[in-house]
mmCIF file of C-alpha atoms in Angstrom:
data_model
loop_
_atom_site.group_PDB
_atom_site.id
_atom_site.type_symbol
_atom_site.label_atom_id
_atom_site.label_comp_id
_atom_site.label_asym_id
_atom_site.label_seq_id
_atom_site.Cartn_x
_atom_site.Cartn_y
_atom_site.Cartn_z
ATOM 1 C CA UNK A 19 -3.847 -24.528 -51.862
ATOM 2 C CA UNK A 20 -4.737 -22.113 -49.014
ATOM 3 C CA UNK A 21 -5.661 -24.024 -45.879
ATOM 4 C CA UNK A 22 -6.107 -21.213 -43.364
ATOM 5 C CA UNK A 23 -6.099 -17.430 -43.084
ATOM 6 C CA UNK A 24 -5.178 -15.456 -39.965
ATOM 7 C CA UNK A 25 -5.668 -11.702 -39.531
ATOM 8 C CA UNK A 26 -3.127 -10.199 -37.131
ATOM 9 C CA UNK A 27 -2.806 -6.615 -35.890
ATOM 10 C CA UNK A 28 0.503 -4.769 -35.381
ATOM 11 C CA UNK A 29 0.500 -5.728 -31.685
ATOM 12 C CA UNK A 30 0.636 -9.410 -32.656
ATOM 13 C CA UNK A 31 -2.942 -10.323 -31.693
ATOM 14 C CA UNK A 32 -4.830 -12.801 -33.901
ATOM 15 C CA UNK A 33 -8.346 -11.349 -34.075
ATOM 16 C CA UNK A 34 -9.816 -13.457 -36.897
ATOM 17 C CA UNK A 35 -9.116 -16.843 -38.425
ATOM 18 C CA UNK A 36 -10.728 -18.873 -41.200
ATOM 19 C CA UNK A 37 -10.030 -22.504 -42.117
ATOM 20 C CA UNK A 38 -11.119 -24.060 -45.420
ATOM 21 C CA UNK A 39 -9.906 -27.616 -44.889
ATOM 22 C CA UNK A 40 -8.676 -28.943 -41.560
ATOM 23 C CA UNK A 41 -8.247 -26.619 -38.574
ATOM 24 C CA UNK A 42 -4.622 -25.552 -38.147
ATOM 25 C CA UNK A 43 -3.455 -24.511 -34.690
ATOM 26 C CA UNK A 44 -2.609 -20.868 -34.021
ATOM 27 C CA UNK A 45 0.821 -22.030 -32.872
ATOM 28 C CA UNK A 46 1.885 -22.096 -36.555
ATOM 29 C CA UNK A 47 1.955 -18.285 -36.371
ATOM 30 C CA UNK A 48 4.843 -18.421 -33.878
ATOM 31 C CA UNK A 49 7.277 -18.613 -36.810
ATOM 32 C CA UNK A 50 5.761 -15.413 -38.167
ATOM 33 C CA UNK A 51 6.000 -13.667 -34.772
ATOM 34 C CA UNK A 52 9.725 -14.528 -34.604
ATOM 35 C CA UNK A 53 10.303 -12.998 -38.041
ATOM 36 C CA UNK A 54 8.222 -9.939 -37.099
ATOM 37 C CA UNK A 55 10.320 -9.389 -33.984
ATOM 38 C CA UNK A 56 13.531 -9.411 -36.041
ATOM 39 C CA UNK A 57 12.182 -6.946 -38.632
ATOM 40 C CA UNK A 58 12.649 -3.215 -37.991
ATOM 41 C CA UNK A 59 9.395 -2.257 -39.742
ATOM 42 C CA UNK A 60 6.238 -4.323 -40.365
ATOM 43 C CA UNK A 61 6.813 -3.915 -44.122
ATOM 44 C CA UNK A 62 10.182 -5.678 -43.780
ATOM 45 C CA UNK A 63 8.763 -8.984 -42.538
ATOM 46 C CA UNK A 64 9.645 -11.644 -45.165
ATOM 47 C CA UNK A 65 6.510 -12.375 -47.245
ATOM 48 C CA UNK A 66 7.277 -16.106 -47.448
ATOM 49 C CA UNK A 67 8.336 -18.189 -44.447
ATOM 50 C CA UNK A 68 9.063 -21.909 -44.463
ATOM 51 C CA UNK A 69 8.198 -24.045 -41.426
ATOM 52 C CA UNK A 70 8.718 -27.804 -40.979
ATOM 53 C CA UNK A 71 5.205 -28.615 -42.253
ATOM 54 C CA UNK A 72 3.790 -25.419 -43.787
ATOM 55 C CA UNK A 73 4.562 -22.324 -45.817
ATOM 56 C CA UNK A 74 3.435 -18.985 -44.383
ATOM 57 C CA UNK A 75 2.709 -16.255 -46.948
ATOM 58 C CA UNK A 76 1.843 -12.781 -45.643
ATOM 59 C CA UNK A 77 1.056 -9.250 -46.759
ATOM 60 C CA UNK A 78 0.827 -6.055 -44.690
ATOM 61 C CA UNK A 79 -2.135 -3.804 -45.481
ATOM 62 C CA UNK A 80 -3.772 -1.064 -43.422
ATOM 63 C CA UNK A 81 -1.789 -1.897 -40.241
ATOM 64 C CA UNK A 82 -2.932 -5.532 -40.544
ATOM 65 C CA UNK A 83 -1.112 -8.723 -41.460
ATOM 66 C CA UNK A 84 -2.966 -11.180 -43.711
ATOM 67 C CA UNK A 85 -1.264 -14.517 -43.044
ATOM 68 C CA UNK A 86 -2.118 -17.573 -45.154
ATOM 69 C CA UNK A 87 -1.059 -21.107 -44.321
ATOM 70 C CA UNK A 88 -0.092 -23.386 -47.241
ATOM 71 C CA UNK A 89 0.733 -27.084 -46.959
ATOM 72 C CA UNK A 90 1.977 -27.693 -50.514
ATOM 73 C CA UNK A 91 4.244 -25.698 -52.814
ATOM 74 C CA UNK A 92 2.377 -23.019 -54.787
ATOM 75 C CA UNK A 93 3.524 -19.912 -56.676
ATOM 76 C CA UNK A 94 3.919 -17.347 -53.843
ATOM 77 C CA UNK A 95 2.858 -14.395 -56.022
ATOM 78 C CA UNK A 96 -0.428 -16.172 -56.750
ATOM 79 C CA UNK A 97 -1.235 -16.286 -53.027
ATOM 80 C CA UNK A 98 0.033 -12.731 -52.436
ATOM 81 C CA UNK A 99 -2.213 -11.436 -55.217
ATOM 82 C CA UNK A 100 -5.196 -13.243 -53.696
ATOM 83 C CA UNK A 101 -4.498 -11.768 -50.246
ATOM 84 C CA UNK A 102 -4.367 -8.277 -51.764
ATOM 85 C CA UNK A 103 -7.688 -9.029 -53.469
ATOM 86 C CA UNK A 104 -9.180 -9.958 -50.085
ATOM 87 C CA UNK A 105 -7.953 -6.667 -48.581
ATOM 88 C CA UNK A 106 -9.302 -4.730 -51.593
ATOM 89 C CA UNK A 107 -12.692 -6.430 -51.199
ATOM 90 C CA UNK A 108 -12.892 -5.455 -47.520
ATOM 91 C CA UNK A 109 -11.947 -1.882 -48.491
ATOM 92 C CA UNK A 110 -14.654 -1.836 -51.167
ATOM 93 C CA UNK A 111 -17.361 -3.303 -48.925
ATOM 94 C CA UNK A 112 -16.691 -1.441 -45.674
ATOM 95 C CA UNK A 113 -14.932 1.765 -46.787
ATOM 96 C CA UNK A 114 -11.731 0.866 -44.939
ATOM 97 C CA UNK A 115 -9.728 -2.212 -44.055
ATOM 98 C CA UNK A 116 -9.064 -1.979 -40.311
ATOM 99 C CA UNK A 117 -9.378 -4.224 -37.263
ATOM 100 C CA UNK A 118 -12.374 -2.372 -35.810
ATOM 101 C CA UNK A 119 -14.320 -2.387 -39.100
ATOM 102 C CA UNK A 120 -13.660 -6.088 -39.695
ATOM 103 C CA UNK A 121 -14.821 -6.923 -36.154
ATOM 104 C CA UNK A 122 -17.991 -4.851 -36.664
ATOM 105 C CA UNK A 123 -18.791 -6.742 -39.880
ATOM 106 C CA UNK A 124 -17.465 -10.160 -38.928
ATOM 107 C CA UNK A 125 -20.483 -12.055 -40.331
ATOM 108 C CA UNK A 126 -20.122 -10.425 -43.752
ATOM 109 C CA UNK A 127 -16.355 -11.047 -43.642
ATOM 110 C CA UNK A 128 -16.855 -14.790 -43.134
ATOM 111 C CA UNK A 129 -19.492 -14.873 -45.906
ATOM 112 C CA UNK A 130 -17.069 -13.158 -48.291
ATOM 113 C CA UNK A 131 -14.197 -15.503 -47.438
ATOM 114 C CA UNK A 132 -16.497 -18.490 -47.968
ATOM 115 C CA UNK A 133 -17.363 -17.287 -51.484
ATOM 116 C CA UNK A 134 -13.872 -16.118 -52.463
ATOM 117 C CA UNK A 135 -12.282 -19.516 -51.794
ATOM 118 C CA UNK A 136 -13.766 -22.919 -52.556
ATOM 119 C CA UNK A 137 -11.955 -25.688 -50.680
ATOM 120 C CA UNK A 138 -8.873 -23.460 -50.593
ATOM 121 C CA UNK A 139 -8.907 -22.440 -54.279
ATOM 122 C CA UNK A 140 -9.873 -18.920 -55.494
ATOM 123 C CA UNK A 141 -13.414 -18.869 -56.894
ATOM 124 C CA UNK A 142 -15.139 -15.453 -56.980
ATOM 125 C CA UNK A 143 -12.801 -12.505 -56.505
ATOM 126 C CA UNK A 144 -14.480 -9.823 -58.637
ATOM 127 C CA UNK A 145 -16.189 -7.164 -56.539
ATOM 128 C CA UNK A 146 -19.195 -6.886 -58.882
ATOM 129 C CA UNK A 147 -19.857 -10.626 -58.717
ATOM 130 C CA UNK A 148 -19.478 -10.707 -54.930
ATOM 131 C CA UNK A 149 -21.862 -7.779 -54.429
ATOM 132 C CA UNK A 150 -24.602 -9.660 -56.261
ATOM 133 C CA UNK A 151 -24.056 -12.726 -54.057
ATOM 134 C CA UNK A 152 -23.440 -10.911 -50.756
ATOM 135 C CA UNK A 153 -25.040 -7.505 -50.446
ATOM 136 C CA UNK A 154 -22.851 -4.822 -48.799
ATOM 137 C CA UNK A 155 -23.945 -4.087 -45.226
ATOM 138 C CA UNK A 156 -26.102 -1.048 -44.468
ATOM 139 C CA UNK A 157 -27.701 0.108 -41.223
ATOM 140 C CA UNK A 158 -31.224 -0.616 -42.530
ATOM 141 C CA UNK A 159 -30.248 -4.047 -43.819
ATOM 142 C CA UNK A 160 -28.578 -4.898 -40.490
ATOM 143 C CA UNK A 161 -31.761 -3.957 -38.592
ATOM 144 C CA UNK A 162 -33.966 -5.996 -40.951
ATOM 145 C CA UNK A 163 -31.661 -9.030 -40.735
ATOM 146 C CA UNK A 164 -31.693 -8.808 -36.929
ATOM 147 C CA UNK A 165 -35.507 -8.716 -36.798
ATOM 148 C CA UNK A 166 -36.171 -11.333 -39.487
ATOM 149 C CA UNK A 167 -33.164 -13.596 -38.999
ATOM 150 C CA UNK A 168 -32.128 -13.044 -42.636
ATOM 151 C CA UNK A 169 -28.631 -12.627 -44.096
ATOM 152 C CA UNK A 170 -26.836 -10.595 -46.732
ATOM 153 C CA UNK A 171 -26.460 -13.614 -49.033
ATOM 154 C CA UNK A 172 -28.417 -13.257 -52.286
ATOM 155 C CA UNK A 173 -30.879 -15.854 -53.597
ATOM 156 C CA UNK A 174 -29.812 -15.828 -57.261
ATOM 157 C CA UNK A 175 -26.564 -16.595 -59.086
ATOM 158 C CA UNK A 176 -24.818 -13.401 -60.286
ATOM 159 C CA UNK A 177 -25.506 -12.588 -63.937
ATOM 160 C CA UNK A 178 -21.847 -11.837 -64.635
ATOM 161 C CA UNK A 179 -20.713 -15.230 -63.375
ATOM 162 C CA UNK A 180 -22.102 -16.973 -66.493
ATOM 163 C CA UNK A 181 -21.061 -14.381 -69.095
ATOM 164 C CA UNK A 182 -17.785 -13.875 -70.962
ATOM 165 C CA UNK A 183 -17.441 -10.547 -69.082
ATOM 166 C CA UNK A 184 -17.655 -11.777 -65.465
ATOM 167 C CA UNK A 185 -16.269 -8.508 -64.069
ATOM 168 C CA UNK A 186 -19.296 -6.427 -65.163
ATOM 169 C CA UNK A 187 -22.902 -6.969 -64.120
ATOM 170 C CA UNK A 188 -25.712 -6.566 -66.613
ATOM 171 C CA UNK A 189 -28.243 -3.722 -66.658
ATOM 172 C CA UNK A 190 -26.068 -1.006 -65.122
ATOM 173 C CA UNK A 191 -27.776 2.416 -65.110
ATOM 174 C CA UNK A 192 -26.600 5.813 -63.852
ATOM 175 C CA UNK A 193 -28.042 9.324 -63.943
ATOM 176 C CA UNK A 194 -24.535 10.836 -64.033
ATOM 177 C CA UNK A 195 -22.090 8.887 -66.188
ATOM 178 C CA UNK A 196 -18.458 9.374 -65.213
ATOM 179 C CA UNK A 197 -15.031 7.802 -65.666
ATOM 180 C CA UNK A 198 -12.123 8.992 -63.511
ATOM 181 C CA UNK A 199 -8.566 7.663 -63.446
ATOM 182 C CA UNK A 200 -5.805 8.156 -60.829
ATOM 183 C CA UNK A 201 -2.204 7.624 -61.944
ATOM 184 C CA UNK A 202 -0.324 6.864 -58.707
ATOM 185 C CA UNK A 203 3.462 6.372 -58.671
ATOM 186 C CA UNK A 204 5.722 5.313 -55.809
ATOM 187 C CA UNK A 205 9.445 6.044 -55.805
ATOM 188 C CA UNK A 206 11.731 3.369 -54.374
ATOM 189 C CA UNK A 207 15.205 4.854 -54.065
ATOM 190 C CA UNK A 208 18.496 4.676 -52.202
ATOM 191 C CA UNK A 209 20.506 7.911 -52.172
ATOM 192 C CA UNK A 210 23.938 8.206 -50.572
ATOM 193 C CA UNK A 211 25.208 11.045 -48.362
ATOM 194 C CA UNK A 212 26.573 13.026 -51.320
ATOM 195 C CA UNK A 213 23.222 12.942 -53.118
ATOM 196 C CA UNK A 214 24.189 10.335 -55.720
ATOM 197 C CA UNK A 215 21.393 7.954 -56.653
ATOM 198 C CA UNK A 216 22.520 4.409 -55.881
ATOM 199 C CA UNK A 217 19.243 2.758 -56.863
ATOM 200 C CA UNK A 218 15.920 4.100 -58.100
ATOM 201 C CA UNK A 219 12.767 2.683 -59.655
ATOM 202 C CA UNK A 220 9.091 3.565 -59.910
ATOM 203 C CA UNK A 221 6.113 1.360 -59.102
ATOM 204 C CA UNK A 222 2.981 2.738 -60.740
ATOM 205 C CA UNK A 223 -0.705 1.890 -60.723
ATOM 206 C CA UNK A 224 -3.728 3.310 -62.515
ATOM 207 C CA UNK A 225 -6.803 3.231 -60.284
ATOM 208 C CA UNK A 226 -10.161 3.707 -61.991
ATOM 209 C CA UNK A 227 -13.598 4.799 -60.818
ATOM 210 C CA UNK A 228 -16.030 4.074 -63.651
ATOM 211 C CA UNK A 229 -19.776 4.534 -63.316
ATOM 212 C CA UNK A 230 -21.195 4.219 -66.824
ATOM 213 C CA UNK A 231 -24.591 3.051 -68.041
ATOM 214 C CA UNK A 232 -24.900 -0.013 -70.270
ATOM 215 C CA UNK A 233 -21.909 -1.845 -71.753
ATOM 216 C CA UNK A 234 -19.342 0.821 -72.745
ATOM 217 C CA UNK A 235 -16.097 -0.034 -74.545
ATOM 218 C CA UNK A 236 -13.269 2.300 -73.513
ATOM 219 C CA UNK A 237 -9.892 3.095 -75.074
ATOM 220 C CA UNK A 238 -7.236 4.861 -72.987
ATOM 221 C CA UNK A 239 -4.193 6.288 -74.816
ATOM 222 C CA UNK A 240 -0.869 7.562 -73.457
ATOM 223 C CA UNK A 241 1.459 10.238 -74.793
ATOM 224 C CA UNK A 242 4.580 8.187 -73.949
ATOM 225 C CA UNK A 243 3.742 4.500 -73.324
ATOM 226 C CA UNK A 244 7.249 3.342 -74.296
ATOM 227 C CA UNK A 245 8.659 4.145 -70.842
ATOM 228 C CA UNK A 246 6.490 1.494 -69.154
ATOM 229 C CA UNK A 247 8.123 -1.823 -68.207
ATOM 230 C CA UNK A 248 6.703 -4.988 -66.708
ATOM 231 C CA UNK A 249 3.024 -4.076 -67.058
ATOM 232 C CA UNK A 250 0.219 -6.026 -65.382
ATOM 233 C CA UNK A 251 -3.432 -5.593 -66.352
ATOM 234 C CA UNK A 252 -6.909 -6.139 -65.003
ATOM 235 C CA UNK A 253 -8.531 -9.098 -66.837
ATOM 236 C CA UNK A 254 -10.779 -6.644 -68.719
ATOM 237 C CA UNK A 255 -7.850 -5.255 -70.777
ATOM 238 C CA UNK A 256 -7.338 -6.678 -74.288
ATOM 239 C CA UNK A 257 -3.663 -7.625 -74.196
ATOM 240 C CA UNK A 258 -3.208 -8.091 -77.961
ATOM 241 C CA UNK A 259 -4.329 -4.513 -78.562
ATOM 242 C CA UNK A 260 -1.755 -3.293 -76.040
ATOM 243 C CA UNK A 261 0.999 -5.327 -77.690
ATOM 244 C CA UNK A 262 0.263 -3.983 -81.157
ATOM 245 C CA UNK A 263 -0.856 -0.385 -80.522
ATOM 246 C CA UNK A 264 0.200 0.409 -76.918
ATOM 247 C CA UNK A 265 -3.331 1.514 -75.972
ATOM 248 C CA UNK A 266 -5.641 0.150 -73.265
ATOM 249 C CA UNK A 267 -8.867 -1.216 -74.755
ATOM 250 C CA UNK A 268 -11.384 -2.631 -72.259
ATOM 251 C CA UNK A 269 -14.970 -3.048 -71.111
ATOM 252 C CA UNK A 270 -14.644 -1.743 -67.541
ATOM 253 C CA UNK A 271 -16.000 -3.242 -64.330
ATOM 254 C CA UNK A 272 -18.631 -1.171 -62.573
ATOM 255 C CA UNK A 273 -17.195 0.994 -59.787
ATOM 256 C CA UNK A 274 -13.641 1.111 -58.420
ATOM 257 C CA UNK A 275 -10.880 -1.158 -59.725
ATOM 258 C CA UNK A 276 -7.144 -1.238 -60.547
ATOM 259 C CA UNK A 277 -6.806 -0.981 -64.309
ATOM 260 C CA UNK A 278 -3.090 -1.673 -64.570
ATOM 261 C CA UNK A 279 0.185 -1.607 -62.683
ATOM 262 C CA UNK A 280 3.585 -0.925 -64.184
ATOM 263 C CA UNK A 281 7.256 -0.622 -63.412
ATOM 264 C CA UNK A 282 9.838 1.941 -64.527
ATOM 265 C CA UNK A 283 13.265 0.455 -63.857
ATOM 266 C CA UNK A 284 15.459 2.665 -66.065
ATOM 267 C CA UNK A 285 17.292 4.747 -63.472
ATOM 268 C CA UNK A 286 17.790 7.769 -65.768
ATOM 269 C CA UNK A 287 13.979 8.095 -66.052
ATOM 270 C CA UNK A 288 13.500 8.288 -62.260
ATOM 271 C CA UNK A 289 13.650 11.875 -61.041
ATOM 272 C CA UNK A 290 14.464 12.272 -57.330
ATOM 273 C CA UNK A 291 12.122 15.058 -56.107
ATOM 274 C CA UNK A 292 14.097 16.187 -53.026
ATOM 275 C CA UNK A 293 17.704 16.414 -51.885
ATOM 276 C CA UNK A 294 18.835 15.762 -48.326
ATOM 277 C CA UNK A 295 21.905 17.217 -46.641
ATOM 278 C CA UNK A 296 22.554 15.245 -43.495
ATOM 279 C CA UNK A 297 25.325 15.045 -40.948
ATOM 280 C CA UNK A 298 24.896 12.637 -38.049
ATOM 281 C CA UNK A 299 28.064 12.188 -36.008
ATOM 282 C CA UNK A 300 28.909 10.480 -32.731
ATOM 283 C CA UNK A 301 31.931 11.479 -30.639
ATOM 284 C CA UNK A 302 34.424 9.014 -29.212
ATOM 285 C CA UNK A 303 34.259 10.697 -25.800
ATOM 286 C CA UNK A 304 31.564 12.533 -23.920
ATOM 287 C CA UNK A 305 28.660 10.178 -24.718
ATOM 288 C CA UNK A 306 27.065 12.585 -27.156
ATOM 289 C CA UNK A 307 26.617 13.313 -30.834
ATOM 290 C CA UNK A 308 25.336 15.894 -33.320
ATOM 291 C CA UNK A 309 22.551 15.815 -35.885
ATOM 292 C CA UNK A 310 21.969 18.242 -38.766
ATOM 293 C CA UNK A 311 19.432 17.572 -41.537
ATOM 294 C CA UNK A 312 18.296 19.935 -44.303
ATOM 295 C CA UNK A 313 15.805 19.072 -47.071
ATOM 296 C CA UNK A 314 15.128 20.992 -50.287
ATOM 297 C CA UNK A 315 13.270 20.491 -53.593
ATOM 298 C CA UNK A 316 15.220 18.982 -56.487
ATOM 299 C CA UNK A 317 13.159 17.729 -59.466
ATOM 300 C CA UNK A 318 9.521 18.578 -58.729
ATOM 301 C CA UNK A 319 8.546 20.052 -62.130
ATOM 302 C CA UNK A 320 7.238 23.152 -60.363
ATOM 303 C CA UNK A 321 4.896 21.179 -58.081
ATOM 304 C CA UNK A 322 4.730 21.445 -54.280
ATOM 305 C CA UNK A 323 6.047 18.642 -52.077
ATOM 306 C CA UNK A 324 3.512 17.791 -49.351
ATOM 307 C CA UNK A 325 3.310 15.374 -46.442
ATOM 308 C CA UNK A 326 7.094 15.454 -46.038
ATOM 309 C CA UNK A 327 8.310 13.296 -43.157
ATOM 310 C CA UNK A 328 11.723 11.998 -42.096
ATOM 311 C CA UNK A 329 12.092 8.886 -39.928
ATOM 312 C CA UNK A 330 15.429 7.927 -38.344
ATOM 313 C CA UNK A 331 16.001 4.654 -36.467
ATOM 314 C CA UNK A 332 18.656 5.718 -33.976
ATOM 315 C CA UNK A 333 21.285 3.338 -32.519
ATOM 316 C CA UNK A 334 20.272 1.631 -29.274
ATOM 317 C CA UNK A 335 22.810 3.651 -27.310
ATOM 318 C CA UNK A 336 21.038 6.983 -27.990
ATOM 319 C CA UNK A 337 19.203 7.937 -24.801
ATOM 320 C CA UNK A 338 17.561 11.262 -25.750
ATOM 321 C CA UNK A 339 17.707 14.097 -28.278
ATOM 322 C CA UNK A 340 17.700 17.886 -27.927
ATOM 323 C CA UNK A 341 16.849 19.313 -31.358
ATOM 324 C CA UNK A 342 15.501 22.489 -32.952
ATOM 325 C CA UNK A 343 13.446 22.453 -36.152
ATOM 326 C CA UNK A 344 12.842 25.486 -38.379
ATOM 327 C CA UNK A 345 9.672 23.872 -39.756
ATOM 328 C CA UNK A 346 7.329 21.158 -38.525
ATOM 329 C CA UNK A 347 7.534 19.114 -35.333
ATOM 330 C CA UNK A 348 9.709 16.230 -34.215
ATOM 331 C CA UNK A 349 9.143 13.386 -31.763
ATOM 332 C CA UNK A 350 11.598 10.881 -30.314
ATOM 333 C CA UNK A 351 10.474 7.610 -28.763
ATOM 334 C CA UNK A 352 13.159 6.467 -26.261
ATOM 335 C CA UNK A 353 11.898 2.868 -26.135
ATOM 336 C CA UNK A 354 11.913 2.213 -29.895
ATOM 337 C CA UNK A 355 14.734 4.735 -30.614
ATOM 338 C CA UNK A 356 12.754 6.225 -33.516
ATOM 339 C CA UNK A 357 13.024 9.914 -34.400
ATOM 340 C CA UNK A 358 10.174 11.270 -36.573
ATOM 341 C CA UNK A 359 10.350 14.754 -38.096
ATOM 342 C CA UNK A 360 6.978 15.776 -39.534
ATOM 343 C CA UNK A 361 7.649 18.716 -41.876
ATOM 344 C CA UNK A 362 4.415 18.903 -43.872
ATOM 345 C CA UNK A 363 4.534 21.160 -46.939
ATOM 346 C CA UNK A 364 8.018 21.964 -48.259
ATOM 347 C CA UNK A 365 8.711 25.700 -48.573
ATOM 348 C CA UNK A 366 11.417 26.306 -51.258
ATOM 349 C CA UNK A 367 12.091 29.857 -49.964
ATOM 350 C CA UNK A 368 12.891 28.675 -46.433
ATOM 351 C CA UNK A 369 14.358 25.182 -46.370
ATOM 352 C CA UNK A 370 13.455 23.094 -43.297
ATOM 353 C CA UNK A 371 16.337 22.247 -40.997
ATOM 354 C CA UNK A 372 16.611 20.007 -37.933
ATOM 355 C CA UNK A 373 19.712 20.224 -35.787
ATOM 356 C CA UNK A 374 20.844 19.633 -32.247
ATOM 357 C CA UNK A 375 22.590 17.222 -29.902
ATOM 358 C CA UNK A 376 22.192 13.509 -29.169
ATOM 359 C CA UNK A 377 22.699 12.116 -25.659
ATOM 360 C CA UNK A 378 24.008 8.566 -25.254
ATOM 361 C CA UNK A 379 24.406 6.127 -22.377
ATOM 362 C CA UNK A 380 27.451 6.847 -20.234
ATOM 363 C CA UNK A 381 30.369 4.688 -21.283
ATOM 364 C CA UNK A 382 28.572 3.363 -24.352
ATOM 365 C CA UNK A 383 30.866 2.718 -27.343
ATOM 366 C CA UNK A 384 30.531 4.825 -30.480
ATOM 367 C CA UNK A 385 27.980 3.245 -32.913
ATOM 368 C CA UNK A 386 29.636 1.274 -35.718
ATOM 369 C CA UNK A 387 27.567 2.941 -38.458
ATOM 370 C CA UNK A 388 25.351 5.977 -38.794
ATOM 371 C CA UNK A 389 21.592 5.497 -39.178
ATOM 372 C CA UNK A 390 19.821 5.909 -42.521
ATOM 373 C CA UNK A 391 16.948 8.306 -43.158
ATOM 374 C CA UNK A 392 13.550 7.155 -44.434
ATOM 375 C CA UNK A 393 11.757 9.841 -46.449
ATOM 376 C CA UNK A 394 7.997 10.059 -46.940
ATOM 377 C CA UNK A 395 6.388 12.602 -49.297
ATOM 378 C CA UNK A 396 3.536 13.334 -51.709
ATOM 379 C CA UNK A 397 3.348 15.471 -54.853
ATOM 380 C CA UNK A 398 -0.114 16.156 -56.262
ATOM 381 C CA UNK A 399 -0.793 16.383 -60.007
ATOM 382 C CA UNK A 400 2.574 14.900 -60.991
ATOM 383 C CA UNK A 401 3.619 11.503 -62.329
ATOM 384 C CA UNK A 402 7.357 11.541 -61.657
ATOM 385 C CA UNK A 403 8.053 9.176 -64.562
ATOM 386 C CA UNK A 404 6.540 11.661 -67.025
ATOM 387 C CA UNK A 405 3.647 9.358 -67.957
ATOM 388 C CA UNK A 406 0.651 11.267 -69.316
ATOM 389 C CA UNK A 407 -2.796 10.163 -70.458
ATOM 390 C CA UNK A 408 -3.543 11.709 -73.853
ATOM 391 C CA UNK A 409 -7.213 10.774 -74.366
ATOM 392 C CA UNK A 410 -10.092 8.516 -73.371
ATOM 393 C CA UNK A 411 -12.558 7.374 -76.048
ATOM 394 C CA UNK A 412 -15.823 5.503 -75.493
ATOM 395 C CA UNK A 413 -17.617 3.241 -77.974
ATOM 396 C CA UNK A 414 -20.858 1.265 -77.814
ATOM 397 C CA UNK A 415 -22.908 3.962 -76.025
ATOM 398 C CA UNK A 416 -24.220 7.316 -77.300
ATOM 399 C CA UNK A 417 -24.059 9.536 -74.184
ATOM 400 C CA UNK A 418 -21.049 11.719 -73.253
ATOM 401 C CA UNK A 419 -19.581 10.885 -69.851
ATOM 402 C CA UNK A 420 -17.661 13.128 -67.461
ATOM 403 C CA UNK A 421 -13.958 12.251 -67.695
ATOM 404 C CA UNK A 422 -10.930 13.148 -65.606
ATOM 405 C CA UNK A 423 -7.354 12.115 -64.769
ATOM 406 C CA UNK A 424 -5.409 12.875 -61.556
ATOM 407 C CA UNK A 425 -1.736 12.251 -60.899
ATOM 408 C CA UNK A 426 0.003 11.534 -57.595
ATOM 409 C CA UNK A 427 3.630 10.814 -56.746
ATOM 410 C CA UNK A 428 4.587 9.493 -53.327
ATOM 411 C CA UNK A 429 7.558 7.881 -51.648
ATOM 412 C CA UNK A 430 7.719 4.115 -51.371
ATOM 413 C CA UNK A 431 10.932 2.836 -49.782
ATOM 414 C CA UNK A 432 12.967 6.027 -50.072
ATOM 415 C CA UNK A 433 16.194 5.950 -48.053
ATOM 416 C CA UNK A 434 19.146 8.286 -47.624
ATOM 417 C CA UNK A 435 22.096 6.240 -46.366
ATOM 418 C CA UNK A 436 25.282 7.493 -44.764
ATOM 419 C CA UNK A 437 27.446 4.919 -46.487
ATOM 420 C CA UNK A 438 27.066 1.616 -48.299
ATOM 421 C CA UNK A 439 29.075 -1.419 -47.233
ATOM 422 C CA UNK A 440 29.693 -3.651 -50.240
ATOM 423 C CA UNK A 441 30.511 -7.270 -49.483
ATOM 424 C CA UNK A 442 31.964 -9.626 -52.032
#
């Protein structure tokens, strides 16, 4: 299964490695570095790479690459899911998953990796089980361990490990009982210059924060569950109940967890929240060009578009830009040829516009194709697919918990292309 794990930052430095079987040389990562150099963005590095003797499977999370080394053929999605679980565990334990935090808690990180994999095979990946075996680090605990020579590893086997509900520990008690759910949707879309949607789909996830006393049994119902495709559930969800009634019935883990993920692939159900009018042109003579971009709201259901940002990877021949923006700020990095226009909150009364001239190298030929635009945005309190939670019921306990649902739509891989070249 998994022989080794390397953690790599965006600069290409390996700052942590863990081997479960034999030690594998760092030189195996050279194949990954070659692929990373060819990719425009870190997210575009191929997740599976084949080398003469190994398979390299990677994910990119929190500006870090999690690279696993496999010596035999395994289902790639199985390894990718495990790597995401490792990143989620670090996030849960330390509050964030970053290079500095991992270095500060390197002992706990190695203890977690030792428990999560046994001889290369996944063993304990549930956060509740891990927290009973390896206590999360605190300042007081770190001081005590330094003085006494102790560790964060518990002395007893977790109670959940031996039950038929391994994701929930026994004897949970809270003064304030609460259950909150976040419906988060990402739009992946390709829109052409005229505004026609070439491709669009939605990747959704329901994140839960449940802090309830005892052993509650929850039922979550939707107003329109029929629009969901390709659903994936946390092990706590009773799948037969979903198949028959289209409701989520589950005994929840304690704390934060991902309840389900889903996919909306029907293009007519995907509303594009903004429109982009763009004109990027390069002249045959004069070593210059023009840029004109305007963005406006399209299908936002009356909600405000926030965190709006446009990223343009300019051709290598573009030397500098001289632009004027009616809203927000822009930056251009001459070395990477990346133009970033940070707009912020979209004002429907005064549409943001960026226009100006582009300077190119003297004598440089006109670029063969115009660059595409990458759009980033957020819309609070809106699920762009139209998914709505209708009610949450609790059984098995007598108290009344605090309940709440939040919605968030954001851009995934959202591109506006100048033209599409179709090859047979």
